[in-house]
């Protein structure tokens, strides 16, 4: 929801949102709200969005703002605009799940963690491949940095935020060493939307940090030994086990057996 609003109207009503502080970018604010409403099912697949005059009154904005917002929704795959037929919400299969707003809103509404399971499976696939390549290509400077990060994380198991920062650096160093800029970009984009969500962070603490770093050390050892297959397997196991611990008993963990 837009944080700058007071009481908001239900879709199709004419009451304005009552801005406490009018957003700097009205188009961005209206777009974000419409994305939220589509993802939450307030505007469900197959439903036609309210006509422009209703949306204008609902958000207290001009037709230009509404048209720009709807155009952005169309670019994200959320709606289809047809002349004379209005704007219809698309099925989820057509949504751009790599889009920042779409993915963020979907994660926020995902009580079963199914979307996060999909994110982890995707990350696991890409990072396992990148670890395999890094084992063949990493230079001594990269190996030294990985070893320093692993050793430092052993010292940070009682400082979860600092540990997690070094954890991300460890994984990013391997991704950079692989040279696969596209795969690295996808992983970083996915994690950027999930990194601060309670569902993705899950459980934490000293014991979990220690277990996690044992996984990091196995990955480092295989990369240092130039064992490409071993590095891929170590990364696959580490990401899977770390997520199973964080996700706890929510949802269906069998989704990770892919």
GROMACS .gro file of C-alpha atoms in nm:
model
  258
    1UNK     CA    1   0.000   0.000   0.000
    2UNK     CA    2   0.112   0.360  -0.044
    3UNK     CA    3   0.252   0.471   0.290
    4UNK     CA    4   0.159   0.834   0.237
    5UNK     CA    5  -0.216   0.774   0.238
    6UNK     CA    6  -0.480   0.816   0.499
    7UNK     CA    7  -0.806   0.624   0.459
    8UNK     CA    8  -0.831   0.485   0.107
    9UNK     CA    9  -1.127   0.409  -0.109
   10UNK     CA   10  -1.216   0.063  -0.219
   11UNK     CA   11  -1.177   0.000  -0.593
   12UNK     CA   12  -1.460   0.150  -0.791
   13UNK     CA   13  -1.555   0.411  -0.534
   14UNK     CA   14  -1.511   0.784  -0.580
   15UNK     CA   15  -1.359   0.884  -0.248
   16UNK     CA   16  -1.004   1.023  -0.275
   17UNK     CA   17  -0.714   0.865  -0.083
   18UNK     CA   18  -0.662   1.171   0.136
   19UNK     CA   19  -0.288   1.225   0.092
   20UNK     CA   20  -0.117   1.311   0.420
   21UNK     CA   21   0.178   1.420   0.208
   22UNK     CA   22   0.133   1.431  -0.166
   23UNK     CA   23   0.396   1.206  -0.330
   24UNK     CA   24   0.669   1.367  -0.538
   25UNK     CA   25   0.596   1.126  -0.823
   26UNK     CA   26   0.224   1.069  -0.852
   27UNK     CA   27   0.269   0.823  -1.137
   28UNK     CA   28   0.510   0.608  -0.935
   29UNK     CA   29   0.281   0.617  -0.630
   30UNK     CA   30  -0.032   0.524  -0.825
   31UNK     CA   31   0.158   0.253  -1.015
   32UNK     CA   32   0.284   0.098  -0.690
   33UNK     CA   33  -0.068   0.095  -0.547
   34UNK     CA   34  -0.219  -0.059  -0.858
   35UNK     CA   35   0.052  -0.329  -0.860
   36UNK     CA   36  -0.033  -0.408  -0.498
   37UNK     CA   37  -0.405  -0.432  -0.576
   38UNK     CA   38  -0.347  -0.665  -0.871
   39UNK     CA   39  -0.110  -0.891  -0.677
   40UNK     CA   40  -0.345  -0.905  -0.377
   41UNK     CA   41  -0.632  -1.001  -0.605
   42UNK     CA   42  -0.838  -0.688  -0.545
   43UNK     CA   43  -0.826  -0.665  -0.923
   44UNK     CA   44  -0.811  -1.035  -1.013
   45UNK     CA   45  -0.714  -1.193  -1.347
   46UNK     CA   46  -0.980  -1.135  -1.612
   47UNK     CA   47  -1.127  -0.837  -1.428
   48UNK     CA   48  -1.141  -0.499  -1.601
   49UNK     CA   49  -0.988  -0.210  -1.409
   50UNK     CA   50  -1.225   0.073  -1.313
   51UNK     CA   51  -1.259   0.335  -1.587
   52UNK     CA   52  -1.023   0.632  -1.595
   53UNK     CA   53  -1.263   0.881  -1.431
   54UNK     CA   54  -1.312   0.648  -1.133
   55UNK     CA   55  -0.938   0.591  -1.091
   56UNK     CA   56  -0.875   0.964  -1.124
   57UNK     CA   57  -1.121   1.035  -0.845
   58UNK     CA   58  -0.998   0.745  -0.632
   59UNK     CA   59  -0.639   0.872  -0.636
   60UNK     CA   60  -0.714   1.246  -0.684
   61UNK     CA   61  -0.492   1.263  -0.992
   62UNK     CA   62  -0.525   1.358  -1.356
   63UNK     CA   63  -0.604   1.129  -1.647
   64UNK     CA   64  -0.245   1.170  -1.763
   65UNK     CA   65  -0.116   1.016  -1.438
   66UNK     CA   66  -0.360   0.724  -1.463
   67UNK     CA   67  -0.270   0.659  -1.827
   68UNK     CA   68   0.102   0.664  -1.747
   69UNK     CA   69   0.050   0.427  -1.452
   70UNK     CA   70  -0.156   0.185  -1.662
   71UNK     CA   71   0.110   0.194  -1.934
   72UNK     CA   72   0.371   0.089  -1.676
   73UNK     CA   73   0.144  -0.193  -1.556
   74UNK     CA   74   0.115  -0.311  -1.916
   75UNK     CA   75   0.496  -0.311  -1.949
   76UNK     CA   76   0.517  -0.528  -1.636
   77UNK     CA   77   0.277  -0.779  -1.791
   78UNK     CA   78   0.005  -0.718  -1.532
   79UNK     CA   79  -0.264  -0.585  -1.764
   80UNK     CA   80  -0.372  -0.581  -2.127
   81UNK     CA   81  -0.511  -0.263  -2.280
   82UNK     CA   82  -0.756  -0.300  -2.566
   83UNK     CA   83  -0.918  -0.008  -2.740
   84UNK     CA   84  -1.287  -0.005  -2.660
   85UNK     CA   85  -1.263  -0.300  -2.419
   86UNK     CA   86  -1.084  -0.136  -2.128
   87UNK     CA   87  -0.786  -0.258  -1.929
   88UNK     CA   88  -0.798  -0.624  -1.825
   89UNK     CA   89  -0.582  -0.789  -1.560
   90UNK     CA   90  -0.362  -1.066  -1.701
   91UNK     CA   91  -0.317  -1.412  -1.544
   92UNK     CA   92  -0.010  -1.451  -1.322
   93UNK     CA   93   0.168  -1.653  -1.590
   94UNK     CA   94   0.208  -1.331  -1.788
   95UNK     CA   95   0.347  -1.118  -1.505
   96UNK     CA   96   0.713  -1.014  -1.518
   97UNK     CA   97   0.831  -1.176  -1.196
   98UNK     CA   98   1.178  -1.022  -1.227
   99UNK     CA   99   1.025  -0.676  -1.203
  100UNK     CA  100   1.107  -0.505  -0.875
  101UNK     CA  101   0.752  -0.400  -0.785
  102UNK     CA  102   0.586  -0.721  -0.901
  103UNK     CA  103   0.828  -0.953  -0.722
  104UNK     CA  104   0.830  -0.744  -0.405
  105UNK     CA  105   0.451  -0.733  -0.386
  106UNK     CA  106   0.421  -1.105  -0.463
  107UNK     CA  107   0.669  -1.198  -0.190
  108UNK     CA  108   0.483  -0.977   0.058
  109UNK     CA  109   0.156  -1.161  -0.013
  110UNK     CA  110   0.307  -1.512  -0.016
  111UNK     CA  111   0.213  -1.674   0.315
  112UNK     CA  112   0.318  -2.023   0.202
  113UNK     CA  113   0.670  -1.913   0.097
  114UNK     CA  114   0.613  -2.079  -0.242
  115UNK     CA  115   0.750  -1.776  -0.428
  116UNK     CA  116   1.057  -1.767  -0.204
  117UNK     CA  117   1.104  -2.141  -0.265
  118UNK     CA  118   1.107  -2.066  -0.638
  119UNK     CA  119   1.353  -1.783  -0.579
  120UNK     CA  120   1.586  -2.012  -0.383
  121UNK     CA  121   1.567  -2.287  -0.646
  122UNK     CA  122   1.656  -2.033  -0.916
  123UNK     CA  123   1.938  -1.889  -0.710
  124UNK     CA  124   2.068  -2.238  -0.630
  125UNK     CA  125   2.076  -2.336  -0.996
  126UNK     CA  126   2.262  -2.022  -1.103
  127UNK     CA  127   2.505  -2.006  -0.811
  128UNK     CA  128   2.594  -2.375  -0.838
  129UNK     CA  129   2.690  -2.322  -1.199
  130UNK     CA  130   2.888  -2.008  -1.114
  131UNK     CA  131   3.075  -2.192  -0.835
  132UNK     CA  132   3.162  -2.464  -1.085
  133UNK     CA  133   3.308  -2.207  -1.324
  134UNK     CA  134   3.486  -2.020  -1.042
  135UNK     CA  135   3.664  -2.342  -0.943
  136UNK     CA  136   3.819  -2.347  -1.288
  137UNK     CA  137   3.892  -1.975  -1.326
  138UNK     CA  138   3.950  -1.818  -0.982
  139UNK     CA  139   4.293  -1.655  -0.946
  140UNK     CA  140   4.496  -1.642  -0.627
  141UNK     CA  141   4.363  -1.299  -0.530
  142UNK     CA  142   4.009  -1.434  -0.544
  143UNK     CA  143   4.103  -1.740  -0.339
  144UNK     CA  144   4.270  -1.518  -0.079
  145UNK     CA  145   3.959  -1.300  -0.053
  146UNK     CA  146   3.732  -1.602  -0.016
  147UNK     CA  147   3.954  -1.752   0.253
  148UNK     CA  148   3.966  -1.419   0.440
  149UNK     CA  149   3.586  -1.390   0.427
  150UNK     CA  150   3.534  -1.743   0.557
  151UNK     CA  151   3.783  -1.687   0.841
  152UNK     CA  152   3.623  -1.354   0.928
  153UNK     CA  153   3.273  -1.507   0.936
  154UNK     CA  154   3.396  -1.756   1.196
  155UNK     CA  155   3.464  -1.450   1.414
  156UNK     CA  156   3.126  -1.291   1.343
  157UNK     CA  157   2.887  -1.569   1.444
  158UNK     CA  158   2.764  -1.359   1.738
  159UNK     CA  159   2.703  -1.053   1.519
  160UNK     CA  160   2.431  -1.162   1.277
  161UNK     CA  161   2.406  -0.840   1.069
  162UNK     CA  162   2.784  -0.828   1.014
  163UNK     CA  163   2.790  -1.202   0.943
  164UNK     CA  164   2.515  -1.167   0.681
  165UNK     CA  165   2.699  -0.879   0.512
  166UNK     CA  166   3.012  -1.094   0.479
  167UNK     CA  167   2.796  -1.386   0.368
  168UNK     CA  168   2.668  -1.179   0.074
  169UNK     CA  169   3.023  -1.067  -0.009
  170UNK     CA  170   3.138  -1.430  -0.015
  171UNK     CA  171   2.869  -1.531  -0.261
  172UNK     CA  172   2.919  -1.221  -0.473
  173UNK     CA  173   3.295  -1.282  -0.493
  174UNK     CA  174   3.226  -1.627  -0.639
  175UNK     CA  175   2.972  -1.488  -0.883
  176UNK     CA  176   3.218  -1.224  -1.000
  177UNK     CA  177   3.491  -1.486  -1.037
  178UNK     CA  178   3.262  -1.687  -1.268
  179UNK     CA  179   3.247  -1.395  -1.510
  180UNK     CA  180   2.875  -1.458  -1.575
  181UNK     CA  181   2.735  -1.106  -1.552
  182UNK     CA  182   2.383  -1.207  -1.651
  183UNK     CA  183   2.350  -1.482  -1.389
  184UNK     CA  184   2.501  -1.256  -1.124
  185UNK     CA  185   2.259  -0.978  -1.219
  186UNK     CA  186   1.959  -1.210  -1.191
  187UNK     CA  187   2.065  -1.339  -0.848
  188UNK     CA  188   2.136  -0.989  -0.716
  189UNK     CA  189   1.804  -0.862  -0.849
  190UNK     CA  190   1.610  -1.149  -0.692
  191UNK     CA  191   1.781  -1.114  -0.357
  192UNK     CA  192   1.738  -0.736  -0.353
  193UNK     CA  193   1.361  -0.786  -0.334
  194UNK     CA  194   1.375  -1.059  -0.070
  195UNK     CA  195   1.672  -0.969   0.147
  196UNK     CA  196   1.479  -0.775   0.415
  197UNK     CA  197   1.155  -0.972   0.417
  198UNK     CA  198   1.082  -1.171   0.735
  199UNK     CA  199   0.997  -1.481   0.531
  200UNK     CA  200   1.334  -1.486   0.358
  201UNK     CA  201   1.541  -1.396   0.665
  202UNK     CA  202   1.366  -1.657   0.877
  203UNK     CA  203   1.549  -1.794   1.177
  204UNK     CA  204   1.896  -1.674   1.268
  205UNK     CA  205   2.149  -1.682   1.551
  206UNK     CA  206   2.491  -1.811   1.649
  207UNK     CA  207   2.431  -2.182   1.579
  208UNK     CA  208   2.285  -2.109   1.237
  209UNK     CA  209   2.571  -1.878   1.145
  210UNK     CA  210   2.821  -2.146   1.247
  211UNK     CA  211   2.642  -2.410   1.040
  212UNK     CA  212   2.618  -2.172   0.746
  213UNK     CA  213   2.989  -2.097   0.754
  214UNK     CA  214   3.076  -2.465   0.754
  215UNK     CA  215   2.898  -2.469   0.419
  216UNK     CA  216   3.098  -2.168   0.303
  217UNK     CA  217   3.422  -2.337   0.399
  218UNK     CA  218   3.331  -2.650   0.203
  219UNK     CA  219   3.260  -2.433  -0.101
  220UNK     CA  220   3.590  -2.249  -0.059
  221UNK     CA  221   3.784  -2.575  -0.019
  222UNK     CA  222   3.640  -2.718  -0.343
  223UNK     CA  223   3.708  -2.397  -0.536
  224UNK     CA  224   4.064  -2.379  -0.399
  225UNK     CA  225   4.115  -2.743  -0.503
  226UNK     CA  226   3.988  -2.659  -0.854
  227UNK     CA  227   3.719  -2.925  -0.807
  228UNK     CA  228   3.445  -2.786  -1.033
  229UNK     CA  229   3.191  -3.062  -0.970
  230UNK     CA  230   3.261  -3.055  -0.596
  231UNK     CA  231   3.220  -2.676  -0.583
  232UNK     CA  232   2.884  -2.696  -0.761
  233UNK     CA  233   2.763  -2.969  -0.525
  234UNK     CA  234   2.884  -2.781  -0.217
  235UNK     CA  235   2.703  -2.464  -0.329
  236UNK     CA  236   2.385  -2.658  -0.408
  237UNK     CA  237   2.388  -2.825  -0.065
  238UNK     CA  238   2.471  -2.504   0.121
  239UNK     CA  239   2.191  -2.297  -0.034
  240UNK     CA  240   1.937  -2.576   0.013
  241UNK     CA  241   2.024  -2.647   0.376
  242UNK     CA  242   2.048  -2.281   0.474
  243UNK     CA  243   1.702  -2.209   0.329
  244UNK     CA  244   1.541  -2.515   0.488
  245UNK     CA  245   1.660  -2.395   0.828
  246UNK     CA  246   1.544  -2.036   0.770
  247UNK     CA  247   1.203  -2.128   0.632
  248UNK     CA  248   1.118  -2.353   0.929
  249UNK     CA  249   0.788  -2.541   0.908
  250UNK     CA  250   0.605  -2.303   0.676
  251UNK     CA  251   0.479  -2.428   0.341
  252UNK     CA  252   0.589  -2.736   0.152
  253UNK     CA  253   0.968  -2.803   0.160
  254UNK     CA  254   0.933  -3.074  -0.105
  255UNK     CA  255   0.920  -2.790  -0.359
  256UNK     CA  256   1.298  -2.767  -0.318
  257UNK     CA  257   1.350  -3.121  -0.449
  258UNK     CA  258   1.399  -3.001  -0.803
   0.00000   0.00000   0.00000
